[in-house]
C-alpha cells in the first residue's frame, strides 16, 4: 500500500512501477493490469507509460474498473447464464427503459398519481447501490419476506406496516428491474461489477485463468473504490494470485455519493496484514504554508485516518520553495463577497502579469453557488469557464441542429423556422423576419409556408432575404425527402454540409472551437442512438431526444478545453486531480460548507449495508472536511476562502465551523475583510485584443498508420480530421469493417479460451495438433456477428440488409475453409504496440499473430475491401509498420522472427503475403519520419486530386477540392 498525499505523484508512482517491471524483465506488458477510475486517467497513464519505455512496447492492460469487468463479461458472461452480447445502458438509458415499462413494476408507494415518473431516478440509484454492495434481488426479496413475516407475527403500528409494504415494493421492483434488463439483453454500469464478481466467485476455472494472466495488479486512487470493486480485487489476488499494489490517500476520499467507501483503504491492512506500506509526503505542488494549513485542518478527522491508525506521518513537505499565502474574504452580502473575490483576482493578476487566467479557479461546494460570481466577471471582461454552465443540449449549434430536424419531420414548427433563419450561416435580417411573420399571420399559415411563398414575390423581402429564403426552403425540402428512409445522422449531416454551417466552423476554428466540440459530441450521441435502435429515423430520434429531456439529461457538455485561457469555475469534486496557482473557495458559512447531510431519497436498509471499518466520528462531517482539504491542496501559491453574512432570507449566516477549525488548528485568526468597492486602478480589461486568447491547436502526440495515410493523401484533409476534429458522417462500409473485425476477434478469443489450459501461456506458441483444437461452433460465430453488428451510418435499409447478408456469407465460407484446412490458435489478438522513431511515437494494433510451422510468426491484418491480386508499394505500408514494430518492440520480438506479413481479404477468404526487405523497411522509416516532421511543422498545404477529392469526407466544405 502506497499512501500518497496530495501533490506527491500518485499516478507517477504507478507508471514508474509499470515501466520498472517491464524494463527489468519482471513482467511482460500483457501480464500487468493497472486499474483507474476514468477514461481520461486511463489515457493519461497509457501516455506516461509509453514515454517511460525507451524503445516501445505492447499495450499494458490499463483500464477502468468497469472496463475490466466489461471485458470479462464479454468473454465469459454465458458461464453464469447471462448474455455476452449485452447492451450497456447509461443512466439516461435505464431511465428510459423503466419509464417505458413502468406498469411492470406494480408500484404504489413510489408512483404518485400526479407525477408517476417522480421516483424513477431514485429507484435506479437505489438498485445500483444494491449492486455496488453486491446485494442480489434474491437477498433483497428474502429480507423483505422476513420483514413481512415478523410484521404478521407481531402486529405493530400502522407506521411499521407501511414501512414493511414499502420495503416489499422495493424488493419486488428491484427483481422486476433486473428481469427487464436481461429481457432486453441489457446491463447497467453497476451490473458490470456485480456480474464480474459473481463470475469469479462461481467459476473457479475462470478465476484461475485471470490469476494466471496477470502477475501484477496496480490500483490507482484506491480510496475511491466501492465494495464490489474491492471484492473483485480481493478475488483476483487471493492466495496464489498476482502481486498487488494500491495507491491512494484516505484524506482525498470524496466520492461517497458515488458509492466509494473510505473503509476500503482504512481496512486494507486488516485484509492484507503482510502488505508493506510506503508513505509519500514530498509535495511538488504547493507552498509550505498551504500544506501546513491543510494538514492541521484534516487532522480533525482523527482517529478515522490512516495516519492515526497505522501510526505514520502524512505531513506534507513542500519541495517547491515558493511564496504562498491564505486568507478569508468576508463580505456583508453575497454581492460584496463576489466583489471581494474579483478584487483579489484582479490584484493577483496585476502583481503576476505573466500568470494566465487558467491558473485561477473558483471551487464551489455546489454548482449554483457560482451564480454570484459570473455576472461580475463578465462585467469586468474577465474570461471564465463554468463547467456546469450549460449542458450540450443547450448549446447554440445543437439547438440549430434540432430545429432543422424538427422541420424535416414537421414543417409547421414555426419556432424551428425562426431558429434556423437566425443561425449565423443565414442571418436573416430583423426587418425581413418581421415582414415574413406579418404575411404568415395575415394568411393564417406557418412560417415555412410563408417562406415558400416568398419565392413568388408575395412576401416583401430584401434581395438577400429572398435568396436566403429560397436556400432554406430547398435544404429543408431535401432534408424531408431524405428523412423518409435515411438515418437521422445522414439527414443532419446533409444540413451541416449544404447550409455552409460546417464550412463556417472549419474556416474560423479559433472563433468556433466550442461549437466544433459540441457538434462532435452530438454526432457521437446520434451514433450511439443508431447503434442501439432499429428505427434510426428523424422522428425516432426526436422522440428519443424528448425523453432525454424529460429524464433530466442535459447532454453532459464536455467541450471545456485546456487551451481556453479562462478562470475555471467548477465544483470541488470536479477539481480533483487538478492544480492552480490561486484557488478561491466561496460560501464558507453554516449549512453551505459544510453542507447539511442529505441522505439518498431511497435509503438501503441498515441490515443490508456491507460496511467494513465504520468511522468513530461523524461520517458526513469527515467527508466534508476531506472535500475542503482537496480544495485547499489544489492551490500552489494562494488559497482564499470567502463568505458573507447575508445571502438573502431573514437570518444572518454564521461563519462556517470549518473557518473556526482552521483558525484553531493553525493558531492564527483569518482576516475579516469587508471592503466592497471595486478598485478601478486594479481593473484588468480582459476584452482588449492582447488579452483575448489565441487558440493553438496541438498536433497529436502519437501517430498511427491511419493518421499518416491521411496526411500523405492530403495535408488539408488531415487538418480537418485530426487537428480541427470536424465530425464526419460515417460510411456503411466502415461500419461493416468494424463488425467483421470485432466478430473475428471474439471468435478467436473464444477459441483461445477453449484451448488455454493446454497452452504454456496466453501469448506463448501453440503446439497443439490442429485436429485436436477445440473450436467454437458456427452458431457461436454467427452469434458473435450479431453481437458485433454496427448498425449506424448505412445510407438506407436496403444497403444495411445487403451488407448484413454479405457478412453472413463471408463468415460461413470462412468457417468452412477453417474446417477444411485446419484451425490455428493465435498467439495474440488485437495486440496494441508503439515504438519510437527519432523520438516520435508510432502506434498501432495488429489484428492477429499466428505461429508458423517453422517457428516464425505471421502478422495478419483483416481487410473487408476489394481483394487484390497484387500489392503495390503503397499497399504495403501498413504491414511494414507492423514489421518494424515486431522487430523493435521487445515483447513482439520475443514471439519469434517475422516470417510473413499477410493481408487477409475477407470477401473471398484470400491472402496476399510478403515480408519487407531491409531496403523496404528503411524506406518506410524515412517516409514515416518525413511525414511526422511535416505534421509537427504544421505544414497543411492542400494537395487536391480529382480522384481523392471525389471520396473525401470533407469535399463539401473544402475550398480546394477538384
CSV table of N, CA, C and O in Angstrom, one decimal, residues 171-238:
chain,number,residue,atom,x,y,z
A,171,UNK,N,-38.2,-4.3,-3.0
A,171,UNK,CA,-37.6,-5.6,-3.3
A,171,UNK,C,-38.2,-6.2,-4.6
A,171,UNK,O,-37.4,-6.7,-5.5
A,172,UNK,N,-39.5,-6.1,-4.8
A,172,UNK,CA,-40.1,-6.7,-6.0
A,172,UNK,C,-39.8,-5.8,-7.2
A,172,UNK,O,-39.6,-6.3,-8.3
A,173,UNK,N,-39.7,-4.5,-7.0
A,173,UNK,CA,-39.3,-3.6,-8.1
A,173,UNK,C,-37.8,-3.9,-8.5
A,173,UNK,O,-37.5,-3.9,-9.7
A,174,UNK,N,-37.0,-4.2,-7.6
A,174,UNK,CA,-35.6,-4.5,-7.9
A,174,UNK,C,-35.5,-5.8,-8.7
A,174,UNK,O,-34.8,-5.9,-9.7
A,175,UNK,N,-36.3,-6.7,-8.3
A,175,UNK,CA,-36.4,-8.0,-9.1
A,175,UNK,C,-36.9,-7.8,-10.5
A,175,UNK,O,-36.3,-8.2,-11.5
A,176,UNK,N,-37.9,-7.0,-10.6
A,176,UNK,CA,-38.5,-6.6,-11.9
A,176,UNK,C,-37.5,-5.9,-12.8
A,176,UNK,O,-37.5,-6.1,-14.0
A,177,UNK,N,-36.8,-5.0,-12.2
A,177,UNK,CA,-35.8,-4.2,-12.9
A,177,UNK,C,-34.7,-5.0,-13.5
A,177,UNK,O,-34.4,-4.9,-14.7
A,178,UNK,N,-34.2,-6.0,-12.8
A,178,UNK,CA,-33.2,-6.9,-13.3
A,178,UNK,C,-33.7,-7.8,-14.4
A,178,UNK,O,-33.0,-8.0,-15.4
A,179,UNK,N,-34.9,-8.3,-14.2
A,179,UNK,CA,-35.6,-9.1,-15.3
A,179,UNK,C,-35.7,-8.3,-16.5
A,179,UNK,O,-35.5,-8.8,-17.7
A,180,UNK,N,-36.2,-7.0,-16.4
A,180,UNK,CA,-36.4,-6.2,-17.5
A,180,UNK,C,-35.1,-5.9,-18.3
A,180,UNK,O,-35.1,-6.0,-19.5
A,181,UNK,N,-34.0,-5.7,-17.6
A,181,UNK,CA,-32.7,-5.5,-18.3
A,181,UNK,C,-32.3,-6.8,-19.0
A,181,UNK,O,-31.9,-6.7,-20.2
A,182,UNK,N,-32.4,-7.9,-18.4
A,182,UNK,CA,-32.0,-9.2,-19.0
A,182,UNK,C,-32.9,-9.5,-20.2
A,182,UNK,O,-32.4,-10.0,-21.2
A,183,UNK,N,-34.2,-9.2,-20.1
A,183,UNK,CA,-35.1,-9.5,-21.2
A,183,UNK,C,-34.7,-8.6,-22.4
A,183,UNK,O,-35.0,-9.0,-23.6
A,184,UNK,N,-34.1,-7.5,-22.2
A,184,UNK,CA,-33.7,-6.6,-23.3
A,184,UNK,C,-32.2,-6.7,-23.6
A,184,UNK,O,-31.6,-5.8,-24.2
A,185,UNK,N,-31.6,-7.8,-23.1
A,185,UNK,CA,-30.1,-8.1,-23.4
A,185,UNK,C,-29.3,-6.8,-22.9
A,185,UNK,O,-28.4,-6.4,-23.7
A,186,UNK,N,-29.6,-6.3,-21.8
A,186,UNK,CA,-29.0,-5.1,-21.4
A,186,UNK,C,-28.5,-5.2,-19.9
A,186,UNK,O,-29.0,-5.9,-19.1
A,187,UNK,N,-27.4,-4.4,-19.7
A,187,UNK,CA,-26.9,-4.3,-18.3
A,187,UNK,C,-26.7,-2.8,-18.0
A,187,UNK,O,-26.4,-2.0,-18.9
A,188,UNK,N,-26.8,-2.5,-16.7
A,188,UNK,CA,-26.4,-1.1,-16.4
A,188,UNK,C,-25.0,-1.1,-15.9
A,188,UNK,O,-24.3,-2.2,-15.8
A,189,UNK,N,-24.4,0.0,-15.6
A,189,UNK,CA,-23.0,0.1,-15.2
A,189,UNK,C,-22.7,-0.7,-13.9
A,189,UNK,O,-21.6,-1.3,-13.8
A,190,UNK,N,-23.6,-0.7,-13.0
A,190,UNK,CA,-23.4,-1.4,-11.7
A,190,UNK,C,-23.4,-2.9,-12.0
A,190,UNK,O,-22.7,-3.6,-11.2
A,191,UNK,N,-24.2,-3.3,-13.0
A,191,UNK,CA,-24.2,-4.8,-13.3
A,191,UNK,C,-22.8,-5.3,-13.7
A,191,UNK,O,-22.5,-6.4,-13.4
A,192,UNK,N,-22.0,-4.4,-14.3
A,192,UNK,CA,-20.7,-4.9,-14.8
A,192,UNK,C,-19.9,-5.5,-13.6
A,192,UNK,O,-19.3,-6.6,-13.7
A,193,UNK,N,-19.8,-4.7,-12.5
A,193,UNK,CA,-19.1,-5.2,-11.4
A,193,UNK,C,-19.8,-6.3,-10.7
A,193,UNK,O,-19.1,-7.3,-10.2
A,194,UNK,N,-21.1,-6.2,-10.5
A,194,UNK,CA,-21.9,-7.2,-9.8
A,194,UNK,C,-21.7,-8.6,-10.5
A,194,UNK,O,-21.4,-9.6,-9.8
A,195,UNK,N,-21.8,-8.6,-11.8
A,195,UNK,CA,-21.7,-9.9,-12.5
A,195,UNK,C,-20.3,-10.4,-12.7
A,195,UNK,O,-20.0,-11.6,-12.7
A,196,UNK,N,-19.3,-9.5,-12.7
A,196,UNK,CA,-17.9,-9.9,-12.8
A,196,UNK,C,-17.5,-10.6,-11.5
A,196,UNK,O,-16.8,-11.6,-11.5
A,197,UNK,N,-18.0,-10.0,-10.4
A,197,UNK,CA,-17.7,-10.7,-9.1
A,197,UNK,C,-18.4,-12.0,-9.0
A,197,UNK,O,-17.8,-13.0,-8.6
A,198,UNK,N,-19.6,-12.1,-9.5
A,198,UNK,CA,-20.4,-13.3,-9.5
A,198,UNK,C,-19.6,-14.4,-10.4
A,198,UNK,O,-19.5,-15.6,-10.0
A,199,UNK,N,-19.1,-13.9,-11.5
A,199,UNK,CA,-18.4,-14.8,-12.4
A,199,UNK,C,-17.2,-15.4,-11.7
A,199,UNK,O,-17.0,-16.7,-11.8
A,200,UNK,N,-16.4,-14.6,-11.1
A,200,UNK,CA,-15.2,-15.1,-10.4
A,200,UNK,C,-15.5,-16.0,-9.2
A,200,UNK,O,-14.7,-16.9,-8.8
A,201,UNK,N,-16.6,-15.6,-8.5
A,201,UNK,CA,-16.9,-16.4,-7.3
A,201,UNK,C,-17.4,-17.8,-7.7
A,201,UNK,O,-17.1,-18.8,-7.0
A,202,UNK,N,-18.2,-17.9,-8.8
A,202,UNK,CA,-18.9,-19.1,-9.1
A,202,UNK,C,-18.1,-20.0,-10.1
A,202,UNK,O,-18.5,-21.2,-10.3
A,203,UNK,N,-17.1,-19.5,-10.8
A,203,UNK,CA,-16.4,-20.2,-11.8
A,203,UNK,C,-14.9,-20.2,-11.5
A,203,UNK,O,-14.2,-19.3,-12.0
A,204,UNK,N,-14.5,-21.1,-10.7
A,204,UNK,CA,-13.0,-21.1,-10.2
A,204,UNK,C,-12.1,-21.2,-11.4
A,204,UNK,O,-11.0,-20.7,-11.4
A,205,UNK,N,-12.5,-21.9,-12.5
A,205,UNK,CA,-11.6,-22.1,-13.6
A,205,UNK,C,-11.3,-20.7,-14.3
A,205,UNK,O,-10.2,-20.4,-14.8
A,206,UNK,N,-12.4,-19.9,-14.3
A,206,UNK,CA,-12.2,-18.6,-15.0
A,206,UNK,C,-11.4,-17.7,-14.1
A,206,UNK,O,-10.5,-16.9,-14.5
A,207,UNK,N,-11.6,-17.7,-12.7
A,207,UNK,CA,-10.8,-17.0,-11.8
A,207,UNK,C,-9.3,-17.4,-12.0
A,207,UNK,O,-8.4,-16.5,-12.0
A,208,UNK,N,-9.1,-18.7,-12.1
A,208,UNK,CA,-7.7,-19.2,-12.3
A,208,UNK,C,-7.1,-18.6,-13.6
A,208,UNK,O,-5.9,-18.3,-13.6
A,209,UNK,N,-7.9,-18.6,-14.6
A,209,UNK,CA,-7.5,-18.0,-15.9
A,209,UNK,C,-6.9,-16.6,-15.7
A,209,UNK,O,-5.8,-16.3,-16.2
A,210,UNK,N,-7.7,-15.8,-15.0
A,210,UNK,CA,-7.3,-14.4,-14.9
A,210,UNK,C,-6.1,-14.2,-13.9
A,210,UNK,O,-5.3,-13.3,-14.0
A,211,UNK,N,-6.1,-15.1,-12.9
A,211,UNK,CA,-4.9,-15.0,-12.0
A,211,UNK,C,-3.7,-15.4,-12.7
A,211,UNK,O,-2.6,-14.9,-12.4
A,212,UNK,N,-3.8,-16.3,-13.6
A,212,UNK,CA,-2.6,-16.8,-14.4
A,212,UNK,C,-2.2,-15.7,-15.4
A,212,UNK,O,-1.0,-15.5,-15.7
A,213,UNK,N,-3.2,-15.0,-15.9
A,213,UNK,CA,-3.0,-14.0,-17.0
A,213,UNK,C,-2.1,-12.8,-16.4
A,213,UNK,O,-1.2,-12.3,-17.1
A,214,UNK,N,-2.4,-12.4,-15.2
A,214,UNK,CA,-1.8,-11.2,-14.6
A,214,UNK,C,-0.8,-11.6,-13.5
A,214,UNK,O,-1.1,-12.4,-12.6
A,215,UNK,N,0.4,-11.0,-13.6
A,215,UNK,CA,1.4,-11.2,-12.5
A,215,UNK,C,1.3,-10.1,-11.5
A,215,UNK,O,1.7,-10.2,-10.3
A,216,UNK,N,1.0,-8.9,-12.0
A,216,UNK,CA,0.9,-7.7,-11.2
A,216,UNK,C,-0.4,-6.9,-11.4
A,216,UNK,O,-0.8,-6.7,-12.5
A,217,UNK,N,-1.0,-6.5,-10.3
A,217,UNK,CA,-2.2,-5.7,-10.4
A,217,UNK,C,-1.9,-4.4,-9.6
A,217,UNK,O,-1.4,-4.4,-8.5
A,218,UNK,N,-2.1,-3.2,-10.2
A,218,UNK,CA,-1.9,-1.9,-9.6
A,218,UNK,C,-3.2,-1.1,-9.7
A,218,UNK,O,-3.8,-1.1,-10.7
A,219,UNK,N,-3.6,-0.6,-8.5
A,219,UNK,CA,-4.9,0.2,-8.5
A,219,UNK,C,-4.6,1.6,-8.1
A,219,UNK,O,-4.0,1.9,-7.0
A,220,UNK,N,-5.0,2.5,-8.9
A,220,UNK,CA,-4.8,4.0,-8.7
A,220,UNK,C,-6.1,4.5,-7.9
A,220,UNK,O,-7.2,4.0,-8.1
A,221,UNK,N,-5.9,5.5,-7.1
A,221,UNK,CA,-7.0,6.2,-6.4
A,221,UNK,C,-7.8,5.1,-5.6
A,221,UNK,O,-9.0,5.1,-5.7
A,222,UNK,N,-7.1,4.3,-4.9
A,222,UNK,CA,-7.8,3.2,-4.2
A,222,UNK,C,-8.8,3.7,-3.2
A,222,UNK,O,-9.8,2.9,-2.9
A,223,UNK,N,-8.7,4.9,-2.7
A,223,UNK,CA,-9.6,5.4,-1.7
A,223,UNK,C,-11.0,5.6,-2.3
A,223,UNK,O,-12.0,5.7,-1.6
A,224,UNK,N,-11.1,5.5,-3.6
A,224,UNK,CA,-12.4,5.8,-4.3
A,224,UNK,C,-13.1,4.5,-4.7
A,224,UNK,O,-14.2,4.5,-5.3
A,225,UNK,N,-12.6,3.3,-4.3
A,225,UNK,CA,-13.2,2.0,-4.6
A,225,UNK,C,-14.5,1.8,-3.8
A,225,UNK,O,-14.6,2.3,-2.7
A,226,UNK,N,-15.4,1.1,-4.4
A,226,UNK,CA,-16.6,0.7,-3.6
A,226,UNK,C,-16.5,-0.7,-3.2
A,226,UNK,O,-15.5,-1.4,-3.5
A,227,UNK,N,-17.5,-1.3,-2.6
A,227,UNK,CA,-17.4,-2.6,-2.0
A,227,UNK,C,-17.2,-3.6,-3.1
A,227,UNK,O,-16.4,-4.5,-3.0
A,228,UNK,N,-17.9,-3.6,-4.2
A,228,UNK,CA,-17.8,-4.6,-5.3
A,228,UNK,C,-16.5,-4.5,-6.0
A,228,UNK,O,-15.9,-5.5,-6.4
A,229,UNK,N,-15.9,-3.3,-6.2
A,229,UNK,CA,-14.6,-3.1,-6.8
A,229,UNK,C,-13.5,-3.7,-6.0
A,229,UNK,O,-12.6,-4.4,-6.5
A,230,UNK,N,-13.6,-3.5,-4.7
A,230,UNK,CA,-12.6,-4.1,-3.8
A,230,UNK,C,-12.7,-5.6,-3.8
A,230,UNK,O,-11.7,-6.3,-3.7
A,231,UNK,N,-13.9,-6.1,-3.8
A,231,UNK,CA,-14.2,-7.5,-3.7
A,231,UNK,C,-13.6,-8.2,-5.0
A,231,UNK,O,-13.0,-9.3,-4.9
A,232,UNK,N,-13.7,-7.5,-6.1
A,232,UNK,CA,-13.1,-8.0,-7.4
A,232,UNK,C,-11.6,-8.1,-7.2
A,232,UNK,O,-11.0,-9.2,-7.6
A,233,UNK,N,-11.0,-7.1,-6.7
A,233,UNK,CA,-9.5,-7.1,-6.5
A,233,UNK,C,-9.1,-8.2,-5.5
A,233,UNK,O,-8.1,-8.9,-5.7
A,234,UNK,N,-9.9,-8.4,-4.4
A,234,UNK,CA,-9.5,-9.4,-3.5
A,234,UNK,C,-9.6,-10.8,-4.1
A,234,UNK,O,-8.8,-11.7,-3.8
A,235,UNK,N,-10.6,-11.0,-4.9
A,235,UNK,CA,-10.7,-12.3,-5.6
A,235,UNK,C,-9.6,-12.6,-6.5
A,235,UNK,O,-9.0,-13.7,-6.5
A,236,UNK,N,-9.2,-11.6,-7.3
A,236,UNK,CA,-8.0,-11.8,-8.2
A,236,UNK,C,-6.7,-12.0,-7.5
A,236,UNK,O,-5.8,-12.7,-8.0
A,237,UNK,N,-6.6,-11.5,-6.3
A,237,UNK,CA,-5.3,-11.5,-5.6
A,237,UNK,C,-5.3,-12.5,-4.4
A,237,UNK,O,-4.4,-12.4,-3.6
A,238,UNK,N,-6.3,-13.3,-4.4
A,238,UNK,CA,-6.3,-14.3,-3.3
A,238,UNK,C,-5.1,-15.2,-3.4
A,238,UNK,O,-4.4,-15.2,-4.4
